Amino acid sequence: MRKIAVNILVIAPHPDDETIGCGGTLCMHADRGDSVSVVFLTSGELGLKELPSKEAWAIRESEASKAAGILKVKDISFLRCSDGRLGNEIPETARLLRPVLKTKQPRIIYLPHPEDGHPDHQASLPILRAALKGLPRLKPALRLYEVWTPLSEFDVVQDISSHMARKIRALRVHKSQLHDFDYVRAVTGLNQFRGALAAKSKFAEVFFRMSLSQT
């Protein structure tokens, strides 16, 4: 029997969050025929603060597009909300996110967990909650991922050993962000740690499941 494809949506506050937090799992979804989309709430202009916003957008959006190709993400979109200020722009960002949710009709949404150590990551769940209030028939499952701060609790463990090389290739495409911090080393270490202790494998990603009633 042929498997029914599932619509997957990733909410990424900035370009590269999707790769760091769930890049291996996205490869798994894409390889088994699921339809994977990513919506970037900002285009990460503060990651290139020495440049005008439009130039920073162009660089980071181009990197995100190349990474999406490696991960086999079907579609990406950029809301271009203010980097570093999402917590102050929840209604506006939710208004922009709502049409994406309506069009994609995701069954599973991946997004940063609310204790992650960046204010934009922490704002992602309140933004999604506000956006879903206008879409009462949409009831996706939520999977919270880790970027800057490891999850203290998780209940989904995904072995990504066979996809780790692709994840790292996608991460290396975000060249503008690799000068000041070795994300490749950090992500490899975190996924190796999760693999050894949570999955009994070489590499893994972990997530916390959240139902809409908990939001």
Short mmCIF file of C-alpha atoms in Angstrom, two decimals:
data_model
loop_
_atom_site.label_atom_id
_atom_site.label_comp_id
_atom_site.label_asym_id
_atom_site.label_seq_id
_atom_site.Cartn_x
_atom_site.Cartn_y
_atom_site.Cartn_z
CA MET A 1 0.00 0.00 0.00
CA ARG A 2 1.36 3.41 -0.99
CA LYS A 3 2.02 5.74 1.93
CA ILE A 4 -0.06 8.93 2.03
CA ALA A 5 2.11 12.06 1.93
CA VAL A 6 1.92 14.34 4.95
CA ASN A 7 2.12 18.15 4.80
CA ILE A 8 4.99 19.32 7.02
CA LEU A 9 5.63 22.97 7.91
CA VAL A 10 8.67 24.33 9.71
CA ILE A 11 8.51 27.71 11.41
CA ALA A 12 12.03 29.16 11.48
CA PRO A 13 12.63 32.53 13.13
CA HIS A 14 15.80 32.95 11.05
CA PRO A 15 17.51 31.24 8.10
CA ASP A 16 19.54 28.27 9.45
CA ASP A 17 17.22 27.54 12.42
CA GLU A 18 15.39 24.96 10.31
CA THR A 19 18.64 23.19 9.46
CA ILE A 20 20.04 23.28 12.99
CA GLY A 21 16.83 22.26 14.73
CA CYS A 22 15.38 19.64 12.44
CA GLY A 23 17.40 19.37 9.22
CA GLY A 24 17.92 15.64 9.51
CA THR A 25 14.26 15.00 10.23
CA LEU A 26 13.28 17.14 7.23
CA CYS A 27 15.48 14.95 5.04
CA MET A 28 13.64 11.92 6.40
CA HIS A 29 10.23 13.47 5.67
CA ALA A 30 11.24 14.49 2.15
CA ASP A 31 12.76 11.10 1.33
CA ARG A 32 9.58 9.29 2.26
CA GLY A 33 7.44 11.55 0.10
CA ASP A 34 6.07 14.09 2.56
CA SER A 35 5.56 17.68 1.39
CA VAL A 36 7.95 19.85 3.40
CA SER A 37 7.69 23.66 3.55
CA VAL A 38 9.54 26.24 5.62
CA VAL A 39 8.38 29.73 6.56
CA PHE A 40 11.06 32.13 7.81
CA LEU A 41 9.62 34.71 10.17
CA THR A 42 12.60 37.02 9.66
CA SER A 43 15.38 37.00 7.11
CA GLY A 44 18.05 37.30 9.80
CA GLU A 45 19.37 40.75 8.98
CA LEU A 46 21.01 41.12 12.41
CA GLY A 47 23.27 38.23 11.45
CA LEU A 48 24.83 40.68 8.96
CA LYS A 49 24.32 43.87 10.93
CA GLU A 50 27.14 45.65 9.09
CA LEU A 51 25.06 45.58 5.89
CA PRO A 52 21.86 47.42 4.93
CA SER A 53 18.80 45.27 5.58
CA LYS A 54 18.05 44.65 1.90
CA GLU A 55 21.57 43.37 1.24
CA ALA A 56 21.46 41.17 4.33
CA TRP A 57 18.08 39.78 3.28
CA ALA A 58 19.41 38.91 -0.16
CA ILE A 59 22.40 37.02 1.23
CA ARG A 60 20.57 35.12 3.93
CA GLU A 61 17.57 34.29 1.75
CA SER A 62 19.87 32.98 -0.96
CA GLU A 63 21.64 30.77 1.58
CA ALA A 64 18.28 29.51 2.85
CA SER A 65 17.19 28.65 -0.68
CA LYS A 66 20.36 26.66 -1.32
CA ALA A 67 20.03 24.82 1.99
CA ALA A 68 16.40 24.00 1.17
CA GLY A 69 17.53 22.36 -2.04
CA ILE A 70 19.92 20.10 -0.14
CA LEU A 71 17.26 19.19 2.43
CA LYS A 72 14.71 18.66 -0.40
CA VAL A 73 12.33 21.18 1.09
CA LYS A 74 9.49 21.70 -1.38
CA ASP A 75 8.70 25.34 -0.70
CA ILE A 76 10.05 28.26 1.34
CA SER A 77 8.63 31.68 2.14
CA PHE A 78 9.98 34.76 3.90
CA LEU A 79 7.81 37.05 6.04
CA ARG A 80 10.64 39.56 6.59
CA CYS A 81 9.51 40.58 10.05
CA SER A 82 12.01 42.43 12.27
CA ASP A 83 14.96 40.33 13.38
CA GLY A 84 15.33 40.49 17.15
CA ARG A 85 11.89 42.05 17.68
CA LEU A 86 9.38 39.27 17.06
CA GLY A 87 8.24 39.37 20.66
CA ASN A 88 7.10 42.97 20.08
CA GLU A 89 5.39 42.13 16.79
CA ILE A 90 3.31 39.05 17.63
CA PRO A 91 -0.05 40.26 16.16
CA GLU A 92 1.57 41.54 12.96
CA THR A 93 3.66 38.40 12.45
CA ALA A 94 0.66 36.16 13.17
CA ARG A 95 -1.33 38.04 10.54
CA LEU A 96 1.38 37.32 7.95
CA LEU A 97 1.75 33.70 9.04
CA ARG A 98 -1.97 32.90 8.88
CA PRO A 99 -2.20 32.75 5.03
CA VAL A 100 0.77 30.37 4.95
CA LEU A 101 -0.96 28.05 7.40
CA LYS A 102 -4.21 28.27 5.45
CA THR A 103 -2.47 27.41 2.16
CA LYS A 104 -0.18 24.66 3.42
CA GLN A 105 -2.68 22.95 5.74
CA PRO A 106 0.13 21.27 7.69
CA ARG A 107 -0.48 18.12 9.66
CA ILE A 108 2.77 18.61 11.62
CA ILE A 109 4.44 21.92 12.47
CA TYR A 110 8.02 22.10 13.72
CA LEU A 111 9.05 25.23 15.65
CA PRO A 112 11.56 26.26 18.35
CA HIS A 113 10.73 25.41 21.95
CA PRO A 114 9.69 28.43 24.05
CA GLU A 115 12.67 28.23 26.42
CA ASP A 116 15.24 28.37 23.62
CA GLY A 117 17.84 31.04 24.34
CA HIS A 118 16.89 33.64 21.73
CA PRO A 119 13.95 36.04 22.09
CA ASP A 120 12.77 35.42 18.53
CA HIS A 121 12.76 31.68 19.15
CA GLN A 122 10.76 32.22 22.33
CA ALA A 123 8.22 34.30 20.39
CA SER A 124 7.55 31.61 17.78
CA LEU A 125 4.98 29.66 19.82
CA PRO A 126 2.94 32.76 20.82
CA ILE A 127 2.98 33.84 17.16
CA LEU A 128 1.73 30.45 16.01
CA ARG A 129 -0.91 30.41 18.74
CA ALA A 130 -2.19 33.81 17.60
CA ALA A 131 -2.19 32.77 13.93
CA LEU A 132 -4.12 29.56 14.60
CA LYS A 133 -6.90 31.47 16.39
CA GLY A 134 -8.08 32.57 12.97
CA LEU A 135 -8.07 29.01 11.61
CA PRO A 136 -10.25 26.92 13.95
CA ARG A 137 -10.40 23.90 11.61
CA LEU A 138 -6.62 23.56 11.41
CA LYS A 139 -5.37 21.30 14.18
CA PRO A 140 -1.75 20.36 13.46
CA ALA A 141 0.50 18.36 15.74
CA LEU A 142 3.33 20.49 17.14
CA ARG A 143 6.94 19.36 17.44
CA LEU A 144 9.24 21.71 19.36
CA TYR A 145 12.91 21.69 18.36
CA GLU A 146 16.14 22.90 19.95
CA VAL A 147 18.55 25.47 18.49
CA TRP A 148 20.45 27.53 21.06
CA THR A 149 19.26 25.76 24.21
CA PRO A 150 18.86 21.97 24.48
CA LEU A 151 15.42 20.71 25.43
CA SER A 152 15.14 19.76 29.10
CA GLU A 153 12.35 17.31 28.19
CA PHE A 154 11.61 15.52 24.92
CA ASP A 155 9.35 12.69 23.84
CA VAL A 156 10.25 12.24 20.17
CA VAL A 157 13.66 10.89 19.17
CA GLN A 158 14.62 10.70 15.50
CA ASP A 159 17.68 8.76 14.38
CA ILE A 160 19.24 10.96 11.67
CA SER A 161 22.45 8.98 11.20
CA SER A 162 21.76 8.34 7.52
CA HIS A 163 20.87 12.02 6.93
CA MET A 164 23.57 13.74 9.00
CA ALA A 165 25.90 14.35 6.06
CA ARG A 166 23.12 16.17 4.17
CA LYS A 167 22.24 18.20 7.26
CA ILE A 168 25.83 19.36 7.62
CA ARG A 169 26.06 20.16 3.90
CA ALA A 170 22.96 22.31 4.26
CA LEU A 171 24.37 24.02 7.35
CA ARG A 172 27.63 24.85 5.57
CA VAL A 173 25.64 26.72 2.91
CA HIS A 174 24.82 29.36 5.54
CA LYS A 175 28.33 30.73 5.04
CA SER A 176 27.56 34.22 6.31
CA GLN A 177 26.91 32.81 9.80
CA LEU A 178 29.91 30.53 10.13
CA HIS A 179 32.66 33.16 10.49
CA ASP A 180 32.16 34.01 14.15
CA PHE A 181 30.78 30.74 15.52
CA ASP A 182 31.45 27.11 14.62
CA TYR A 183 27.87 25.95 14.19
CA VAL A 184 29.00 22.83 12.37
CA ARG A 185 30.99 21.67 15.38
CA ALA A 186 28.23 22.60 17.84
CA VAL A 187 25.44 20.92 15.86
CA THR A 188 27.49 17.81 15.21
CA GLY A 189 28.25 17.55 18.91
CA LEU A 190 24.63 18.04 19.99
CA ASN A 191 23.28 15.52 17.49
CA GLN A 192 26.02 13.04 18.41
CA PHE A 193 25.15 13.48 22.09
CA ARG A 194 21.44 12.95 21.37
CA GLY A 195 22.28 9.92 19.27
CA ALA A 196 24.44 8.30 21.92
CA LEU A 197 22.13 8.87 24.88
CA ALA A 198 18.62 9.10 23.41
CA ALA A 199 18.64 6.98 20.26
CA LYS A 200 21.54 4.56 20.74
CA SER A 201 22.69 5.66 17.30
CA LYS A 202 25.42 7.87 15.80
CA PHE A 203 23.26 10.99 15.44
CA ALA A 204 19.75 12.03 16.47
CA GLU A 205 17.40 14.98 16.81
CA VAL A 206 14.89 15.26 19.63
CA PHE A 207 11.56 17.07 19.91
CA PHE A 208 8.86 17.80 22.44
CA ARG A 209 5.31 17.08 21.32
CA MET A 210 2.74 19.70 22.18
CA SER A 211 -0.98 19.58 21.51
CA LEU A 212 -3.03 22.62 20.62
CA SER A 213 -4.82 22.35 23.96
CA GLN A 214 -1.47 23.02 25.66
CA THR A 215 -0.88 26.21 23.70
#
